XYZ file of C-alpha atoms in Angstrom:
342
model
C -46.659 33.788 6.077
C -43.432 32.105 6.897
C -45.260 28.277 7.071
C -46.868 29.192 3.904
C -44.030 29.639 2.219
C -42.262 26.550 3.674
C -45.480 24.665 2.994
C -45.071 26.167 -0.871
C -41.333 24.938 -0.516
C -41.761 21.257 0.631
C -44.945 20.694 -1.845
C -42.634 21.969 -4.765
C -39.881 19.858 -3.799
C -41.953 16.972 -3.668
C -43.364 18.037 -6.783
C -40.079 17.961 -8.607
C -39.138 14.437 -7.260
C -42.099 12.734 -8.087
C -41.772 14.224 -11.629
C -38.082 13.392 -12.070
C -38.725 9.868 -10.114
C -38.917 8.196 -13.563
C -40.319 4.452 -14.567
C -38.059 2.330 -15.454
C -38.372 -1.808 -16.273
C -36.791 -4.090 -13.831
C -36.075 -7.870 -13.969
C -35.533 -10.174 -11.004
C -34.781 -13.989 -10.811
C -33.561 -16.556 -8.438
C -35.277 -19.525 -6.901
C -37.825 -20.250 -4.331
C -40.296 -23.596 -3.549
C -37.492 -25.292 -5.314
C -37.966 -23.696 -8.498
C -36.945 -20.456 -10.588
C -38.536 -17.091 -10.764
C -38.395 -14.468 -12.800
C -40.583 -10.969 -12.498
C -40.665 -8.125 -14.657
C -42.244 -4.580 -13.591
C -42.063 -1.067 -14.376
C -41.908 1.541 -10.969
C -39.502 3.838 -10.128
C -37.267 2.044 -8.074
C -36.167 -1.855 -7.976
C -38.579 -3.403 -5.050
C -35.976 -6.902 -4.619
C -36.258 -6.250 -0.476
C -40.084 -6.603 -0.456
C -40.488 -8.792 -3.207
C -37.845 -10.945 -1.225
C -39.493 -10.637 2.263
C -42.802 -11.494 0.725
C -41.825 -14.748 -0.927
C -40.347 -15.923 2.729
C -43.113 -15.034 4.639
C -45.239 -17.180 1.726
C -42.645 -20.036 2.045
C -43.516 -20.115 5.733
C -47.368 -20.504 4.989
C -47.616 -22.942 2.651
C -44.334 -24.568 1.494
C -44.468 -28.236 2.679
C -40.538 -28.531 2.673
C -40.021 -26.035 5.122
C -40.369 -27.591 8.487
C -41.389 -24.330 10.125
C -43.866 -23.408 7.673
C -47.736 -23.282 8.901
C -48.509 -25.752 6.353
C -46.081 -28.360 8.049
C -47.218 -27.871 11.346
C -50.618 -28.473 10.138
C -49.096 -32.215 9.070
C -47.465 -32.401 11.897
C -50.729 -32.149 13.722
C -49.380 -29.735 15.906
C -51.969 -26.811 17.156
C -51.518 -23.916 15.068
C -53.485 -21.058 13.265
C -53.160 -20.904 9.555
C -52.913 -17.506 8.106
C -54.937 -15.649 5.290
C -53.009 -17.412 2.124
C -53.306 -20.519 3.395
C -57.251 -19.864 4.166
C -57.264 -18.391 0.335
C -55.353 -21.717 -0.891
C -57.526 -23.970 0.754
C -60.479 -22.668 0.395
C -59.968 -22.714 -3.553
C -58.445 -26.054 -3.172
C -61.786 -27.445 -2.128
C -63.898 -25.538 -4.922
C -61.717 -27.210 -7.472
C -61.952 -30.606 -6.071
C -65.866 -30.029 -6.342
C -65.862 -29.024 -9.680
C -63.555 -31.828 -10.477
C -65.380 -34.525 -8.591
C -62.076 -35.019 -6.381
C -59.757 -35.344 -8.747
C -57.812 -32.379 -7.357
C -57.075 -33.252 -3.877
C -54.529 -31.337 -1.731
C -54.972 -34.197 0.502
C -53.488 -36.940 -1.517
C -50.361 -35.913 -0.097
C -49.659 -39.654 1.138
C -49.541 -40.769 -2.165
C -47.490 -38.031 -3.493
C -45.112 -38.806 -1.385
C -44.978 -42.656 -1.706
C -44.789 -42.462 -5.272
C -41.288 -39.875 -4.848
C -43.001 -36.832 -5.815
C -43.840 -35.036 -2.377
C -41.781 -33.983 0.485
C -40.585 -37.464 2.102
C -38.558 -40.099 0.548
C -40.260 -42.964 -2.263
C -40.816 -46.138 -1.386
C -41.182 -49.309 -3.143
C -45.053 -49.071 -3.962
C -47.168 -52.024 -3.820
C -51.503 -52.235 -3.974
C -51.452 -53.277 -0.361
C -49.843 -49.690 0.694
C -52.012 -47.905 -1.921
C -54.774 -49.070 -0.748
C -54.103 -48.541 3.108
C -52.808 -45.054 2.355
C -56.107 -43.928 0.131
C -58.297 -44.949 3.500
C -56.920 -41.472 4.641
C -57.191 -39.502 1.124
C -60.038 -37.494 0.219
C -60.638 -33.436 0.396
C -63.921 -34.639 2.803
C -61.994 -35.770 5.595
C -61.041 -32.559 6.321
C -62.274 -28.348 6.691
C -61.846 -24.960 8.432
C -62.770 -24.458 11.537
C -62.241 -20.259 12.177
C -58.519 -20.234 11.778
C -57.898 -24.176 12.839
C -57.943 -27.430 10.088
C -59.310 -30.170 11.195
C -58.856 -33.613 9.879
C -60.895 -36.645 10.130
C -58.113 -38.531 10.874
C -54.753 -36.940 12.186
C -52.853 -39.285 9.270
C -54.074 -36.940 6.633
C -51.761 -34.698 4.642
C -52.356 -31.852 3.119
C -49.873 -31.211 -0.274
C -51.113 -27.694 -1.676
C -47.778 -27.796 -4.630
C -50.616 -28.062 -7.019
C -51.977 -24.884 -6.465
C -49.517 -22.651 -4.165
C -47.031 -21.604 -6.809
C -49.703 -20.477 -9.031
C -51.133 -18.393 -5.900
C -47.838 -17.241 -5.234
C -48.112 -15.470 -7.989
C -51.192 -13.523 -7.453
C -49.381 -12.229 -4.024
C -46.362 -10.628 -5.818
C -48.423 -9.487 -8.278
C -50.718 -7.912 -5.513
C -47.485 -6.235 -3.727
C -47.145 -5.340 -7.277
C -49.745 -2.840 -7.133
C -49.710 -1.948 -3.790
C -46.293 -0.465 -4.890
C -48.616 1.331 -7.733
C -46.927 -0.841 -10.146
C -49.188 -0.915 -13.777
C -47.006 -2.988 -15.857
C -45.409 -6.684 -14.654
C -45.292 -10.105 -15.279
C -44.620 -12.623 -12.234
C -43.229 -16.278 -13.468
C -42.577 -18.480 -11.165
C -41.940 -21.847 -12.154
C -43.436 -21.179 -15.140
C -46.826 -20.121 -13.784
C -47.443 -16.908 -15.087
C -49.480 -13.205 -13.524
C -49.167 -10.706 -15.855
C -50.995 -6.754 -16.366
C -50.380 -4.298 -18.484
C -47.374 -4.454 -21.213
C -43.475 -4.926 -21.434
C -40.788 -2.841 -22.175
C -41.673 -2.767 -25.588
C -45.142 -1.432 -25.167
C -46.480 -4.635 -26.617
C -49.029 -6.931 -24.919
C -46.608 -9.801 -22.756
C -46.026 -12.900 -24.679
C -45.514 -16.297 -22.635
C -44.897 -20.025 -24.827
C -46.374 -23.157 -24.238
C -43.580 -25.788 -24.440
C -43.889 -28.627 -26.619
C -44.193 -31.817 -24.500
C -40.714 -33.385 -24.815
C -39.482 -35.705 -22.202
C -36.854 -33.739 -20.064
C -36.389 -33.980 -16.831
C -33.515 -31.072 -16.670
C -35.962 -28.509 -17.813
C -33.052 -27.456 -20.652
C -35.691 -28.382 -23.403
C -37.830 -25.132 -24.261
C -39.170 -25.990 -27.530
C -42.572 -24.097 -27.960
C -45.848 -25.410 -29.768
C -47.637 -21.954 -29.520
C -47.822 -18.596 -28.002
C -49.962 -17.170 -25.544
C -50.909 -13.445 -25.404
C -52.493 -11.898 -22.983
C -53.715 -7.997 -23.576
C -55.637 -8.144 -20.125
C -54.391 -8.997 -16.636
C -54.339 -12.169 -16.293
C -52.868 -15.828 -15.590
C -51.701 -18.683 -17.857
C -50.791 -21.804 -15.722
C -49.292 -25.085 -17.970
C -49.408 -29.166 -16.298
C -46.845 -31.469 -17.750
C -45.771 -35.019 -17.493
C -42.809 -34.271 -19.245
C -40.203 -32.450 -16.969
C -41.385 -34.329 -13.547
C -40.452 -38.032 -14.118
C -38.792 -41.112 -13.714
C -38.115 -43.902 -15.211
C -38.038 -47.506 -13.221
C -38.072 -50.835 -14.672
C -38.752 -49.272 -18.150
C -41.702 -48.009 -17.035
C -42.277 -43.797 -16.448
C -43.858 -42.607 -13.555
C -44.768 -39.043 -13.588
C -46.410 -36.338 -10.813
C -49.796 -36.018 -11.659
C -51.066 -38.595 -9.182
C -54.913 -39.651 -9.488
C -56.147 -39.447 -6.078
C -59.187 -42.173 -7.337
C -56.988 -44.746 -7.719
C -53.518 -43.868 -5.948
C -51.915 -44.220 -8.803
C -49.838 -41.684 -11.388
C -52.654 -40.532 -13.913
C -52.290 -42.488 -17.454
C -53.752 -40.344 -19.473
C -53.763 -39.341 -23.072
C -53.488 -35.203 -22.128
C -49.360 -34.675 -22.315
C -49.962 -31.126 -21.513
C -52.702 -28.911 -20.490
C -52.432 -24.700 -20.241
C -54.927 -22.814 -18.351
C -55.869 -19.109 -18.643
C -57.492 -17.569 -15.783
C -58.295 -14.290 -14.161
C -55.925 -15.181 -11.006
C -52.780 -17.744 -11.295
C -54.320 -19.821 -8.532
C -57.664 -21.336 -10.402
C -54.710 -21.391 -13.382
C -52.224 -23.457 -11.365
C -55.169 -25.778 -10.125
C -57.230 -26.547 -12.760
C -54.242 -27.557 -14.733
C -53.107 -30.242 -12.785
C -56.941 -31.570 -12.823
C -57.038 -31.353 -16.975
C -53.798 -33.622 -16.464
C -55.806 -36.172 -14.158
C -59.326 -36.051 -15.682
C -58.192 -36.806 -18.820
C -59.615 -34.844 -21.974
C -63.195 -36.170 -22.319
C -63.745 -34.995 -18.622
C -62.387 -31.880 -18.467
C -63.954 -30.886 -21.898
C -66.877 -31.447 -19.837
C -65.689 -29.803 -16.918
C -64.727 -26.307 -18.392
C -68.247 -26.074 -20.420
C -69.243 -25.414 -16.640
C -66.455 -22.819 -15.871
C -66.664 -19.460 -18.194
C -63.974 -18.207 -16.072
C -61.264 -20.432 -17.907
C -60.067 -21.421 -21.185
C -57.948 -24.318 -21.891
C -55.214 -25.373 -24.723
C -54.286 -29.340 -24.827
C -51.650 -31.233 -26.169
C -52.876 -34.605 -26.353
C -51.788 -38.325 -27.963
C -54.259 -39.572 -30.320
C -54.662 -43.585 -30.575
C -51.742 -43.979 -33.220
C -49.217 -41.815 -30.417
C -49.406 -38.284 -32.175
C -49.558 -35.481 -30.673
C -53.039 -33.954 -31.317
C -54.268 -30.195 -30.287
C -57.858 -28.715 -28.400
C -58.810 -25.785 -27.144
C -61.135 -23.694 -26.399
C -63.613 -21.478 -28.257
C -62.384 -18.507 -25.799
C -58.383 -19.433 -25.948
C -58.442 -18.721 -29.692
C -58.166 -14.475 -28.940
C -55.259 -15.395 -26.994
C -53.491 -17.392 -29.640
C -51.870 -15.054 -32.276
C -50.682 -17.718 -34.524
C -52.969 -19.407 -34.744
C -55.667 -16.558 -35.523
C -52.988 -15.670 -38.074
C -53.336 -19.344 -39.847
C -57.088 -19.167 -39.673
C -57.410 -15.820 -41.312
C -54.819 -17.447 -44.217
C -56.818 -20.340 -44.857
C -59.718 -18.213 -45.455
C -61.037 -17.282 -49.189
């Protein structure tokens, strides 16, 4: 009798905690992969400790910078054994370069990097070094073996930039809802996971910058909205915040692995939606490269994404395409459709 009523005791206790542990919305920001963050979610407590011990242990597996990380030491050539986010990233990372007949390559890392994008120091670029450096380029030349990547030739480099931050993403919003969290939106550096609704019980909102030059990221003009009423990702590729100018001439990220050179394309921006923030993130930065004619062609293959593209027409205006799908998630422009009609 007496454990029965101590049993009776401790269940109402817990009872009346869980019913007065009350949801509330909490917002965190800082920086990490050498960019902001900024992550919205509704649970009863503030998670910062585990939010902040996941994004370290995911800035040891595949943050390039970091000399410790799993990522480097794959570079390095040293003998190591990657870990399950790095499998993920990889293993996507070759899907998309696939589906993009190479254009995304997480081995063009060489060229990155020569061209002052990556994680070593620019150099003065001339054809000769292109061409010597693209003789070790190509997402063939290297592949899982259990836990171990093996490379073709021990000069490659693997860059996963393209893709990580989007994935990063997906694994916050995945502690997320381990922590039975319903409600959130993960940005970080301005790749977007988001489920459920904001504070305001409204579907969350995220803008699609116009493409100004800016290279100090100040600039936050926006062309159109994006809202998602599912969970989801929106991922946007730019040449217009990572640049520079030499000689007169710009030279932005988006490298083209095909000919080692920055992509000169007529897309200035290209926004992905996506079931996960990774394929987002990825197929993004291969809109950017491709170029418009090619990825049109591209996504009629993939019902898993829709697209939205800023592009420059012949006369250097600034021209607009999307997809049949994105329109749902484009509430202005739904709203100027339905005016125009009779």
């Amino acid at each position: 009798m007496y454990r029965l009523i101590h049993l009776l005791t401790l269940l109402g206790v817990i009872s009346f905690i869980s019913c007065n542990s009350k949801k509330q919305y909490f917002e965190e920001s800082g920086t990490v992969f050498h960019t902001l963050y900024n992550i919205k979610y509704e649970a009863p407590q503030i998670l910062t400790d585990k939010i902040d011990a996941e994004l370290q242990q995911f800035n040891l597996s595949l943050n390039p910078f970091n000399p410790n990380s799993i990522i480097a030491k794959v570079n390095n050539n040293d003998t190591v054994e990657v870990d399950d986010w790095f499998t993920e990233v990889f293993n996507k990372s070759m899907e998309v370069s696939r589906n993009s007949d190479g254009v995304f390559d997480i081995t063009c890392a060489p060229l990155v990097n020569v061209w002052g994008f990556g994680f070593s120091k620019k150099e003065s670029v001339t054809p000769e070094m292109i061409d010597s450096l693209r003789a070790f380029v190509g997402y063939q030349k290297v592949h899982l073996d259990g836990r171990r990547v093996v490379k073709d030739d021990p000069r490659l480099l693997l860059n996963c930039s393209a893709i990580a931050k989007g994935y990063s993403c997906d694994v916050i919003a995945r502690l997320l809802e381990r922590e039975g969290v319903e409600n959130y939106m993960v940005d970080i550096g301005g790749e977007v996971m988001m489920k459920g609704v904001n504070q305001n019980g409204a579907c969350w909102r995220v803008g699609i910058n116009l493409p100004e030059d800016d290279s100090t990221g100040v600039v936050n003009k926006y062309d159109e909205v994006i809202q998602l009423c599912r969970k989801g990702a929106i991922a946007t590729s730019g040449n217009y915040r990572n640049f520079y100018i030499k000689d007169g001439k710009k030279y932005a990220h988006t490298i083209d692995p095909r000919t080692g050179y920055p992509a000169q394309q007529s897309v200035l921006s290209a926004t992905i939606v996506a079931d996960d923030c990774m394929t987002a993130d990825a197929y993004a930065t291969a809109f950017m490269a491709m170029g418009l004619e090619k990825a049109r062609q591209m996504a009629a293959s993939l019902p898993d994404i829709e697209y939205y593209v800023i592009y420059a027409d012949d006369n250097g205006k600034h021209q607009i395409e999307y997809s049949k799908g994105m329109l749902q998630y484009l509430p202005k422009r739904k709203a100027m459709l339905s005016s125009d009609k009779p």
